[in-house]
Structure formats: structure tokens, C-alpha cells
Amino acid sequence: MAEHRSMQRAALLDAARSLLSEGGTEALTFPALAERTGLARSSVYEYFRSRAAVVEELCEVDFPVWAADVSAAMERAATAEGKIEAYVRQQLALVGDRRHRAVVAISASELDAGAREKIRAAHGGLVAMIVEALGEMGHTEPRLAAMLLQGVVDAAVRRIELGAAEEPAAITDAAVSMALRGVRG
């Protein structure tokens, strides 16, 4: 029975990922989850008490996986600049991935404090790595520079998501070049 429950829970999370990546947070409703999974709406409530609870669990499951990808790419880089480039490239490489799309939709939405805190913690680990790399490059305001750098990444993510005129590779290269030129001060 427990195994069956965990399979249903996984199916609900997967349906939530799809709904989020297709239609953002508005698309994530209990009726839609019930329809996607073939469960009764009352069953959905047995697993999650609210939409926020679904979102929070997705954050717990997906965000660390996504952050670990970015972190691994940064660790493979030999130089501080290489780490910054890896940080930008890896985040943008994950844009098409449903997990990432769900994370982006979630980050943009109204979350309860618990979910926001979990995202902040996972994100904080990445930002700390960037702050460190910027410090190595002799940046006087590494924390501020890290926040601005993430703004460039977020703008590039939106541009790729929108299916802008430019190819994703061109958007990625432009973001990397802007990031590196910017952080060199």
C-alpha cells in the first residue's frame, strides 16, 4: 500500500510539473491534477492540503536536483571566470527541462513562506558559489554583483522561454558575454 501511495504521489508531482511548465501557476489546480492523474479530486486532497503544499514539495524535490546540476558544472571549471560562465550556461541549458520550467513558474508565483525559504536556501548555495568566484576575481561588491548577474540569467531564461527571434544558443552566448564583461568591471 505504501508503495502504491508513493507512486500516486510521484504521479501527482509529475502532473504538477507538466501543468506548471505548460500554463504557469494558474494552471496548477486540484481539478486539473485529478484529471491528469485519473484520481478523484478528494484523493488529491489526501496527498496535498493545498496548492502551496504541492508547490512546496516540488521545490523540495526538484530545486536541489537543478541546483546540483549547476553546482557540478561550476565545480568542473578551473577558473573563477569559468565558474561564472558555467553558472550562466548551465542555468540556460536547463530551460527546456520541465523541472526547470516548473521551478521558474514557482519562483515567479506567490509562495508561502516555507516554500520560499526552501527555494532561497537552494538558491543561496548557488549564489554563495558565485559570490566566492567574484571575490576571487577581486570584486569589491561580490554579493551585489551576484544578484545583478542572476538578473541577466533570469532575463535570458525569459527570452528563451518566450521563443524569442534569437536562437537559444545566441541568447546564451550573449548572456555569458554580458556576464563576463560585466563582472570584470
PDB file of N, CA and C in Angstrom, residues 92-181:
ATOM      1  N   LEU A  92      20.880  28.172 -18.309  1.00  0.00           N
ATOM      2  CA  LEU A  92      20.171  28.366 -19.573  1.00  0.00           C
ATOM      3  C   LEU A  92      20.004  27.044 -20.321  1.00  0.00           C
ATOM      4  N   ALA A  93      20.929  26.111 -20.116  1.00  0.00           N
ATOM      5  CA  ALA A  93      20.816  24.796 -20.756  1.00  0.00           C
ATOM      6  C   ALA A  93      19.623  24.031 -20.197  1.00  0.00           C
ATOM      7  N   LEU A  94      19.226  24.355 -18.971  1.00  0.00           N
ATOM      8  CA  LEU A  94      18.134  23.625 -18.324  1.00  0.00           C
ATOM      9  C   LEU A  94      16.754  24.215 -18.629  1.00  0.00           C
ATOM     10  N   VAL A  95      16.716  25.275 -19.421  1.00  0.00           N
ATOM     11  CA  VAL A  95      15.441  25.958 -19.657  1.00  0.00           C
ATOM     12  C   VAL A  95      14.374  25.048 -20.246  1.00  0.00           C
ATOM     13  N   GLY A  96      14.725  24.222 -21.213  1.00  0.00           N
ATOM     14  CA  GLY A  96      13.709  23.377 -21.836  1.00  0.00           C
ATOM     15  C   GLY A  96      13.217  22.251 -20.934  1.00  0.00           C
ATOM     16  N   ASP A  97      13.970  21.988 -19.886  1.00  0.00           N
ATOM     17  CA  ASP A  97      13.673  20.884 -18.980  1.00  0.00           C
ATOM     18  C   ASP A  97      12.424  21.203 -18.149  1.00  0.00           C
ATOM     19  N   ARG A  98      11.482  20.262 -18.097  1.00  0.00           N
ATOM     20  CA  ARG A  98      10.232  20.514 -17.368  1.00  0.00           C
ATOM     21  C   ARG A  98      10.454  20.850 -15.901  1.00  0.00           C
ATOM     22  N   ARG A  99      11.446  20.201 -15.301  1.00  0.00           N
ATOM     23  CA  ARG A  99      11.722  20.502 -13.893  1.00  0.00           C
ATOM     24  C   ARG A  99      12.087  21.963 -13.738  1.00  0.00           C
ATOM     25  N   HIS A 100      12.933  22.429 -14.660  1.00  0.00           N
ATOM     26  CA  HIS A 100      13.362  23.814 -14.573  1.00  0.00           C
ATOM     27  C   HIS A 100      12.204  24.751 -14.855  1.00  0.00           C
ATOM     28  N   ARG A 101      11.379  24.409 -15.846  1.00  0.00           N
ATOM     29  CA  ARG A 101      10.238  25.256 -16.184  1.00  0.00           C
ATOM     30  C   ARG A 101       9.317  25.367 -14.979  1.00  0.00           C
ATOM     31  N   ALA A 102       9.129  24.244 -14.283  1.00  0.00           N
ATOM     32  CA  ALA A 102       8.281  24.254 -13.096  1.00  0.00           C
ATOM     33  C   ALA A 102       8.898  25.144 -12.021  1.00  0.00           C
ATOM     34  N   VAL A 103      10.211  25.029 -11.846  1.00  0.00           N
ATOM     35  CA  VAL A 103      10.907  25.838 -10.837  1.00  0.00           C
ATOM     36  C   VAL A 103      10.763  27.324 -11.160  1.00  0.00           C
ATOM     37  N   VAL A 104      10.890  27.672 -12.449  1.00  0.00           N
ATOM     38  CA  VAL A 104      10.751  29.078 -12.856  1.00  0.00           C
ATOM     39  C   VAL A 104       9.337  29.564 -12.583  1.00  0.00           C
ATOM     40  N   ALA A 105       8.347  28.740 -12.951  1.00  0.00           N
ATOM     41  CA  ALA A 105       6.947  29.122 -12.716  1.00  0.00           C
ATOM     42  C   ALA A 105       6.708  29.329 -11.225  1.00  0.00           C
ATOM     43  N   ILE A 106       7.279  28.438 -10.434  1.00  0.00           N
ATOM     44  CA  ILE A 106       7.119  28.508  -8.985  1.00  0.00           C
ATOM     45  C   ILE A 106       7.777  29.773  -8.435  1.00  0.00           C
ATOM     46  N   SER A 107       8.995  30.046  -8.896  1.00  0.00           N
ATOM     47  CA  SER A 107       9.732  31.200  -8.375  1.00  0.00           C
ATOM     48  C   SER A 107       8.979  32.489  -8.658  1.00  0.00           C
ATOM     49  N   ALA A 108       8.246  32.503  -9.794  1.00  0.00           N
ATOM     50  CA  ALA A 108       7.545  33.716 -10.195  1.00  0.00           C
ATOM     51  C   ALA A 108       6.225  33.869  -9.433  1.00  0.00           C
ATOM     52  N   SER A 109       5.798  32.825  -8.742  1.00  0.00           N
ATOM     53  CA  SER A 109       4.460  32.838  -8.170  1.00  0.00           C
ATOM     54  C   SER A 109       4.461  33.281  -6.717  1.00  0.00           C
ATOM     55  N   GLU A 110       3.264  33.408  -6.212  1.00  0.00           N
ATOM     56  CA  GLU A 110       3.087  33.723  -4.798  1.00  0.00           C
ATOM     57  C   GLU A 110       3.257  32.431  -4.029  1.00  0.00           C
ATOM     58  N   LEU A 111       4.273  32.359  -3.237  1.00  0.00           N
ATOM     59  CA  LEU A 111       4.519  31.140  -2.466  1.00  0.00           C
ATOM     60  C   LEU A 111       4.345  31.425  -0.992  1.00  0.00           C
ATOM     61  N   ASP A 112       4.056  30.376  -0.244  1.00  0.00           N
ATOM     62  CA  ASP A 112       4.042  30.599   1.195  1.00  0.00           C
ATOM     63  C   ASP A 112       5.491  30.671   1.676  1.00  0.00           C
ATOM     64  N   ALA A 113       5.652  31.154   2.883  1.00  0.00           N
ATOM     65  CA  ALA A 113       6.992  31.420   3.413  1.00  0.00           C
ATOM     66  C   ALA A 113       7.858  30.162   3.444  1.00  0.00           C
ATOM     67  N   GLY A 114       7.275  29.023   3.760  1.00  0.00           N
ATOM     68  CA  GLY A 114       8.032  27.774   3.849  1.00  0.00           C
ATOM     69  C   GLY A 114       8.662  27.405   2.516  1.00  0.00           C
ATOM     70  N   ALA A 115       7.863  27.480   1.458  1.00  0.00           N
ATOM     71  CA  ALA A 115       8.357  27.138   0.121  1.00  0.00           C
ATOM     72  C   ALA A 115       9.408  28.146  -0.330  1.00  0.00           C
ATOM     73  N   ARG A 116       9.129  29.426  -0.067  1.00  0.00           N
ATOM     74  CA  ARG A 116      10.088  30.471  -0.457  1.00  0.00           C
ATOM     75  C   ARG A 116      11.427  30.251   0.239  1.00  0.00           C
ATOM     76  N   GLU A 117      11.355  29.868   1.504  1.00  0.00           N
ATOM     77  CA  GLU A 117      12.563  29.646   2.296  1.00  0.00           C
ATOM     78  C   GLU A 117      13.383  28.507   1.698  1.00  0.00           C
ATOM     79  N   LYS A 118      12.720  27.426   1.276  1.00  0.00           N
ATOM     80  CA  LYS A 118      13.422  26.274   0.693  1.00  0.00           C
ATOM     81  C   LYS A 118      14.092  26.659  -0.618  1.00  0.00           C
ATOM     82  N   ILE A 119      13.384  27.436  -1.429  1.00  0.00           N
ATOM     83  CA  ILE A 119      13.976  27.883  -2.691  1.00  0.00           C
ATOM     84  C   ILE A 119      15.178  28.776  -2.395  1.00  0.00           C
ATOM     85  N   ARG A 120      14.993  29.686  -1.443  1.00  0.00           N
ATOM     86  CA  ARG A 120      16.083  30.596  -1.100  1.00  0.00           C
ATOM     87  C   ARG A 120      17.319  29.839  -0.634  1.00  0.00           C
ATOM     88  N   ALA A 121      17.093  28.799   0.159  1.00  0.00           N
ATOM     89  CA  ALA A 121      18.222  28.014   0.677  1.00  0.00           C
ATOM     90  C   ALA A 121      18.974  27.337  -0.466  1.00  0.00           C
ATOM     91  N   ALA A 122      18.232  26.682  -1.377  1.00  0.00           N
ATOM     92  CA  ALA A 122      18.880  26.003  -2.507  1.00  0.00           C
ATOM     93  C   ALA A 122      19.577  27.034  -3.395  1.00  0.00           C
ATOM     94  N   HIS A 123      18.884  28.139  -3.636  1.00  0.00           N
ATOM     95  CA  HIS A 123      19.440  29.180  -4.489  1.00  0.00           C
ATOM     96  C   HIS A 123      20.625  29.833  -3.808  1.00  0.00           C
ATOM     97  N   GLY A 124      20.518  29.961  -2.485  1.00  0.00           N
ATOM     98  CA  GLY A 124      21.590  30.584  -1.712  1.00  0.00           C
ATOM     99  C   GLY A 124      22.911  29.870  -1.882  1.00  0.00           C
ATOM    100  N   GLY A 125      22.855  28.538  -1.989  1.00  0.00           N
ATOM    101  CA  GLY A 125      24.069  27.753  -2.200  1.00  0.00           C
ATOM    102  C   GLY A 125      24.742  28.115  -3.512  1.00  0.00           C
ATOM    103  N   LEU A 126      23.935  28.285  -4.551  1.00  0.00           N
ATOM    104  CA  LEU A 126      24.484  28.664  -5.861  1.00  0.00           C
ATOM    105  C   LEU A 126      25.051  30.076  -5.807  1.00  0.00           C
ATOM    106  N   VAL A 127      24.275  30.981  -5.219  1.00  0.00           N
ATOM    107  CA  VAL A 127      24.714  32.371  -5.137  1.00  0.00           C
ATOM    108  C   VAL A 127      26.021  32.462  -4.343  1.00  0.00           C
ATOM    109  N   ALA A 128      26.135  31.649  -3.288  1.00  0.00           N
ATOM    110  CA  ALA A 128      27.369  31.655  -2.492  1.00  0.00           C
ATOM    111  C   ALA A 128      28.574  31.266  -3.348  1.00  0.00           C
ATOM    112  N   MET A 129      28.381  30.287  -4.256  1.00  0.00           N
ATOM    113  CA  MET A 129      29.478  29.878  -5.145  1.00  0.00           C
ATOM    114  C   MET A 129      29.876  31.019  -6.075  1.00  0.00           C
ATOM    115  N   ILE A 130      28.875  31.745  -6.561  1.00  0.00           N
ATOM    116  CA  ILE A 130      29.133  32.879  -7.451  1.00  0.00           C
ATOM    117  C   ILE A 130      29.838  34.001  -6.704  1.00  0.00           C
ATOM    118  N   VAL A 131      29.358  34.272  -5.481  1.00  0.00           N
ATOM    119  CA  VAL A 131      29.974  35.321  -4.660  1.00  0.00           C
ATOM    120  C   VAL A 131      31.455  34.999  -4.452  1.00  0.00           C
ATOM    121  N   GLU A 132      31.727  33.723  -4.194  1.00  0.00           N
ATOM    122  CA  GLU A 132      33.106  33.284  -3.995  1.00  0.00           C
ATOM    123  C   GLU A 132      33.948  33.519  -5.259  1.00  0.00           C
ATOM    124  N   ALA A 133      33.407  33.126  -6.420  1.00  0.00           N
ATOM    125  CA  ALA A 133      34.128  33.309  -7.692  1.00  0.00           C
ATOM    126  C   ALA A 133      34.375  34.795  -7.957  1.00  0.00           C
ATOM    127  N   LEU A 134      33.363  35.618  -7.674  1.00  0.00           N
ATOM    128  CA  LEU A 134      33.511  37.059  -7.897  1.00  0.00           C
ATOM    129  C   LEU A 134      34.557  37.638  -6.948  1.00  0.00           C
ATOM    130  N   GLY A 135      34.586  37.112  -5.712  1.00  0.00           N
ATOM    131  CA  GLY A 135      35.601  37.532  -4.749  1.00  0.00           C
ATOM    132  C   GLY A 135      36.998  37.210  -5.251  1.00  0.00           C
ATOM    133  N   GLU A 136      37.130  35.996  -5.813  1.00  0.00           N
ATOM    134  CA  GLU A 136      38.435  35.577  -6.368  1.00  0.00           C
ATOM    135  C   GLU A 136      38.876  36.512  -7.480  1.00  0.00           C
ATOM    136  N   MET A 137      37.905  37.056  -8.215  1.00  0.00           N
ATOM    137  CA  MET A 137      38.235  37.964  -9.308  1.00  0.00           C
ATOM    138  C   MET A 137      38.525  39.373  -8.793  1.00  0.00           C
ATOM    139  N   GLY A 138      38.475  39.536  -7.476  1.00  0.00           N
ATOM    140  CA  GLY A 138      38.792  40.828  -6.884  1.00  0.00           C
ATOM    141  C   GLY A 138      37.632  41.803  -6.888  1.00  0.00           C
ATOM    142  N   HIS A 139      36.402  41.287  -7.000  1.00  0.00           N
ATOM    143  CA  HIS A 139      35.234  42.168  -6.995  1.00  0.00           C
ATOM    144  C   HIS A 139      35.053  42.792  -5.625  1.00  0.00           C
ATOM    145  N   THR A 140      34.799  44.114  -5.585  1.00  0.00           N
ATOM    146  CA  THR A 140      34.649  44.786  -4.289  1.00  0.00           C
ATOM    147  C   THR A 140      33.263  44.565  -3.689  1.00  0.00           C
ATOM    148  N   GLU A 141      32.237  44.354  -4.538  1.00  0.00           N
ATOM    149  CA  GLU A 141      30.862  44.126  -4.068  1.00  0.00           C
ATOM    150  C   GLU A 141      30.351  42.787  -4.612  1.00  0.00           C
ATOM    151  N   PRO A 142      30.962  41.667  -4.215  1.00  0.00           N
ATOM    152  CA  PRO A 142      30.598  40.397  -4.849  1.00  0.00           C
ATOM    153  C   PRO A 142      29.131  39.997  -4.675  1.00  0.00           C
ATOM    154  N   ARG A 143      28.524  40.350  -3.535  1.00  0.00           N
ATOM    155  CA  ARG A 143      27.136  39.958  -3.304  1.00  0.00           C
ATOM    156  C   ARG A 143      26.184  40.699  -4.251  1.00  0.00           C
ATOM    157  N   LEU A 144      26.390  42.002  -4.363  1.00  0.00           N
ATOM    158  CA  LEU A 144      25.582  42.816  -5.269  1.00  0.00           C
ATOM    159  C   LEU A 144      25.785  42.340  -6.713  1.00  0.00           C
ATOM    160  N   ALA A 145      27.036  42.118  -7.090  1.00  0.00           N
ATOM    161  CA  ALA A 145      27.334  41.664  -8.457  1.00  0.00           C
ATOM    162  C   ALA A 145      26.650  40.321  -8.735  1.00  0.00           C
ATOM    163  N   ALA A 146      26.609  39.434  -7.732  1.00  0.00           N
ATOM    164  CA  ALA A 146      25.968  38.129  -7.901  1.00  0.00           C
ATOM    165  C   ALA A 146      24.474  38.295  -8.175  1.00  0.00           C
ATOM    166  N   MET A 147      23.831  39.207  -7.457  1.00  0.00           N
ATOM    167  CA  MET A 147      22.397  39.452  -7.653  1.00  0.00           C
ATOM    168  C   MET A 147      22.122  40.010  -9.052  1.00  0.00           C
ATOM    169  N   LEU A 148      22.962  40.947  -9.482  1.00  0.00           N
ATOM    170  CA  LEU A 148      22.784  41.537 -10.815  1.00  0.00           C
ATOM    171  C   LEU A 148      23.032  40.481 -11.892  1.00  0.00           C
ATOM    172  N   LEU A 149      24.034  39.644 -11.654  1.00  0.00           N
ATOM    173  CA  LEU A 149      24.340  38.561 -12.590  1.00  0.00           C
ATOM    174  C   LEU A 149      23.129  37.634 -12.738  1.00  0.00           C
ATOM    175  N   GLN A 150      22.465  37.309 -11.615  1.00  0.00           N
ATOM    176  CA  GLN A 150      21.287  36.454 -11.690  1.00  0.00           C
ATOM    177  C   GLN A 150      20.175  37.142 -12.483  1.00  0.00           C
ATOM    178  N   GLY A 151      20.126  38.471 -12.399  1.00  0.00           N
ATOM    179  CA  GLY A 151      19.143  39.220 -13.193  1.00  0.00           C
ATOM    180  C   GLY A 151      19.360  39.018 -14.684  1.00  0.00           C
ATOM    181  N   VAL A 152      20.616  38.987 -15.101  1.00  0.00           N
ATOM    182  CA  VAL A 152      20.941  38.732 -16.509  1.00  0.00           C
ATOM    183  C   VAL A 152      20.482  37.322 -16.890  1.00  0.00           C
ATOM    184  N   VAL A 153      20.756  36.354 -16.011  1.00  0.00           N
ATOM    185  CA  VAL A 153      20.345  34.965 -16.268  1.00  0.00           C
ATOM    186  C   VAL A 153      18.819  34.881 -16.372  1.00  0.00           C
ATOM    187  N   ASP A 154      18.110  35.519 -15.429  1.00  0.00           N
ATOM    188  CA  ASP A 154      16.645  35.470 -15.436  1.00  0.00           C
ATOM    189  C   ASP A 154      16.071  36.077 -16.712  1.00  0.00           C
ATOM    190  N   ALA A 155      16.663  37.183 -17.161  1.00  0.00           N
ATOM    191  CA  ALA A 155      16.196  37.825 -18.393  1.00  0.00           C
ATOM    192  C   ALA A 155      16.418  36.896 -19.585  1.00  0.00           C
ATOM    193  N   ALA A 156      17.562  36.218 -19.615  1.00  0.00           N
ATOM    194  CA  ALA A 156      17.865  35.285 -20.713  1.00  0.00           C
ATOM    195  C   ALA A 156      16.914  34.087 -20.669  1.00  0.00           C
ATOM    196  N   VAL A 157      16.607  33.602 -19.467  1.00  0.00           N
ATOM    197  CA  VAL A 157      15.653  32.488 -19.319  1.00  0.00           C
ATOM    198  C   VAL A 157      14.316  32.895 -19.924  1.00  0.00           C
ATOM    199  N   ARG A 158      13.826  34.089 -19.554  1.00  0.00           N
ATOM    200  CA  ARG A 158      12.530  34.552 -20.081  1.00  0.00           C
ATOM    201  C   ARG A 158      12.563  34.659 -21.604  1.00  0.00           C
ATOM    202  N   ARG A 159      13.680  35.145 -22.120  1.00  0.00           N
ATOM    203  CA  ARG A 159      13.832  35.333 -23.573  1.00  0.00           C
ATOM    204  C   ARG A 159      13.749  33.973 -24.286  1.00  0.00           C
ATOM    205  N   ILE A 160      14.406  32.967 -23.731  1.00  0.00           N
ATOM    206  CA  ILE A 160      14.376  31.633 -24.327  1.00  0.00           C
ATOM    207  C   ILE A 160      12.967  31.040 -24.188  1.00  0.00           C
ATOM    208  N   GLU A 161      12.367  31.198 -23.011  1.00  0.00           N
ATOM    209  CA  GLU A 161      11.022  30.668 -22.754  1.00  0.00           C
ATOM    210  C   GLU A 161      10.004  31.239 -23.727  1.00  0.00           C
ATOM    211  N   LEU A 162      10.147  32.532 -24.037  1.00  0.00           N
ATOM    212  CA  LEU A 162       9.187  33.195 -24.913  1.00  0.00           C
ATOM    213  C   LEU A 162       9.310  32.718 -26.353  1.00  0.00           C
ATOM    214  N   GLY A 163      10.381  31.955 -26.651  1.00  0.00           N
ATOM    215  CA  GLY A 163      10.615  31.568 -28.035  1.00  0.00           C
ATOM    216  C   GLY A 163      10.944  32.804 -28.852  1.00  0.00           C
ATOM    217  N   ALA A 164      11.839  33.626 -28.321  1.00  0.00           N
ATOM    218  CA  ALA A 164      12.219  34.879 -28.986  1.00  0.00           C
ATOM    219  C   ALA A 164      12.821  34.591 -30.362  1.00  0.00           C
ATOM    220  N   ALA A 165      12.995  35.674 -31.139  1.00  0.00           N
ATOM    221  CA  ALA A 165      13.509  35.542 -32.507  1.00  0.00           C
ATOM    222  C   ALA A 165      14.886  34.868 -32.529  1.00  0.00           C
ATOM    223  N   GLU A 166      15.703  35.148 -31.500  1.00  0.00           N
ATOM    224  CA  GLU A 166      17.062  34.596 -31.497  1.00  0.00           C
ATOM    225  C   GLU A 166      17.041  33.127 -31.075  1.00  0.00           C
ATOM    226  N   GLU A 167      18.035  32.400 -31.579  1.00  0.00           N
ATOM    227  CA  GLU A 167      18.211  31.003 -31.171  1.00  0.00           C
ATOM    228  C   GLU A 167      18.630  30.972 -29.704  1.00  0.00           C
ATOM    229  N   PRO A 168      18.223  29.929 -28.944  1.00  0.00           N
ATOM    230  CA  PRO A 168      18.666  29.816 -27.550  1.00  0.00           C
ATOM    231  C   PRO A 168      20.189  29.919 -27.398  1.00  0.00           C
ATOM    232  N   ALA A 169      20.942  29.337 -28.336  1.00  0.00           N
ATOM    233  CA  ALA A 169      22.409  29.382 -28.249  1.00  0.00           C
ATOM    234  C   ALA A 169      22.920  30.822 -28.334  1.00  0.00           C
ATOM    235  N   ALA A 170      22.277  31.636 -29.167  1.00  0.00           N
ATOM    236  CA  ALA A 170      22.693  33.043 -29.317  1.00  0.00           C
ATOM    237  C   ALA A 170      22.362  33.823 -28.047  1.00  0.00           C
ATOM    238  N   ILE A 171      21.206  33.542 -27.469  1.00  0.00           N
ATOM    239  CA  ILE A 171      20.808  34.201 -26.217  1.00  0.00           C
ATOM    240  C   ILE A 171      21.798  33.821 -25.117  1.00  0.00           C
ATOM    241  N   THR A 172      22.149  32.524 -25.070  1.00  0.00           N
ATOM    242  CA  THR A 172      23.094  32.035 -24.057  1.00  0.00           C
ATOM    243  C   THR A 172      24.448  32.716 -24.209  1.00  0.00           C
ATOM    244  N   ASP A 173      24.959  32.767 -25.443  1.00  0.00           N
ATOM    245  CA  ASP A 173      26.262  33.404 -25.677  1.00  0.00           C
ATOM    246  C   ASP A 173      26.237  34.881 -25.285  1.00  0.00           C
ATOM    247  N   ALA A 174      25.141  35.565 -25.615  1.00  0.00           N
ATOM    248  CA  ALA A 174      25.026  36.984 -25.280  1.00  0.00           C
ATOM    249  C   ALA A 174      25.005  37.168 -23.760  1.00  0.00           C
ATOM    250  N   ALA A 175      24.291  36.290 -23.062  1.00  0.00           N
ATOM    251  CA  ALA A 175      24.211  36.383 -21.593  1.00  0.00           C
ATOM    252  C   ALA A 175      25.578  36.125 -20.966  1.00  0.00           C
ATOM    253  N   VAL A 176      26.293  35.119 -21.489  1.00  0.00           N
ATOM    254  CA  VAL A 176      27.627  34.803 -20.971  1.00  0.00           C
ATOM    255  C   VAL A 176      28.556  35.989 -21.190  1.00  0.00           C
ATOM    256  N   SER A 177      28.521  36.547 -22.391  1.00  0.00           N
ATOM    257  CA  SER A 177      29.424  37.643 -22.708  1.00  0.00           C
ATOM    258  C   SER A 177      29.100  38.874 -21.849  1.00  0.00           C
ATOM    259  N   MET A 178      27.799  39.155 -21.663  1.00  0.00           N
ATOM    260  CA  MET A 178      27.406  40.282 -20.827  1.00  0.00           C
ATOM    261  C   MET A 178      27.830  40.037 -19.374  1.00  0.00           C
ATOM    262  N   ALA A 179      27.636  38.813 -18.909  1.00  0.00           N
ATOM    263  CA  ALA A 179      28.017  38.471 -17.534  1.00  0.00           C
ATOM    264  C   ALA A 179      29.515  38.644 -17.335  1.00  0.00           C
ATOM    265  N   LEU A 180      30.300  38.081 -18.226  1.00  0.00           N
ATOM    266  CA  LEU A 180      31.758  38.134 -18.056  1.00  0.00           C
ATOM    267  C   LEU A 180      32.299  39.555 -18.202  1.00  0.00           C
ATOM    268  N   ARG A 181      31.785  40.299 -19.191  1.00  0.00           N
ATOM    269  CA  ARG A 181      32.251  41.680 -19.345  1.00  0.00           C
ATOM    270  C   ARG A 181      31.848  42.506 -18.122  1.00  0.00           C
TER     271      ARG A 181
END
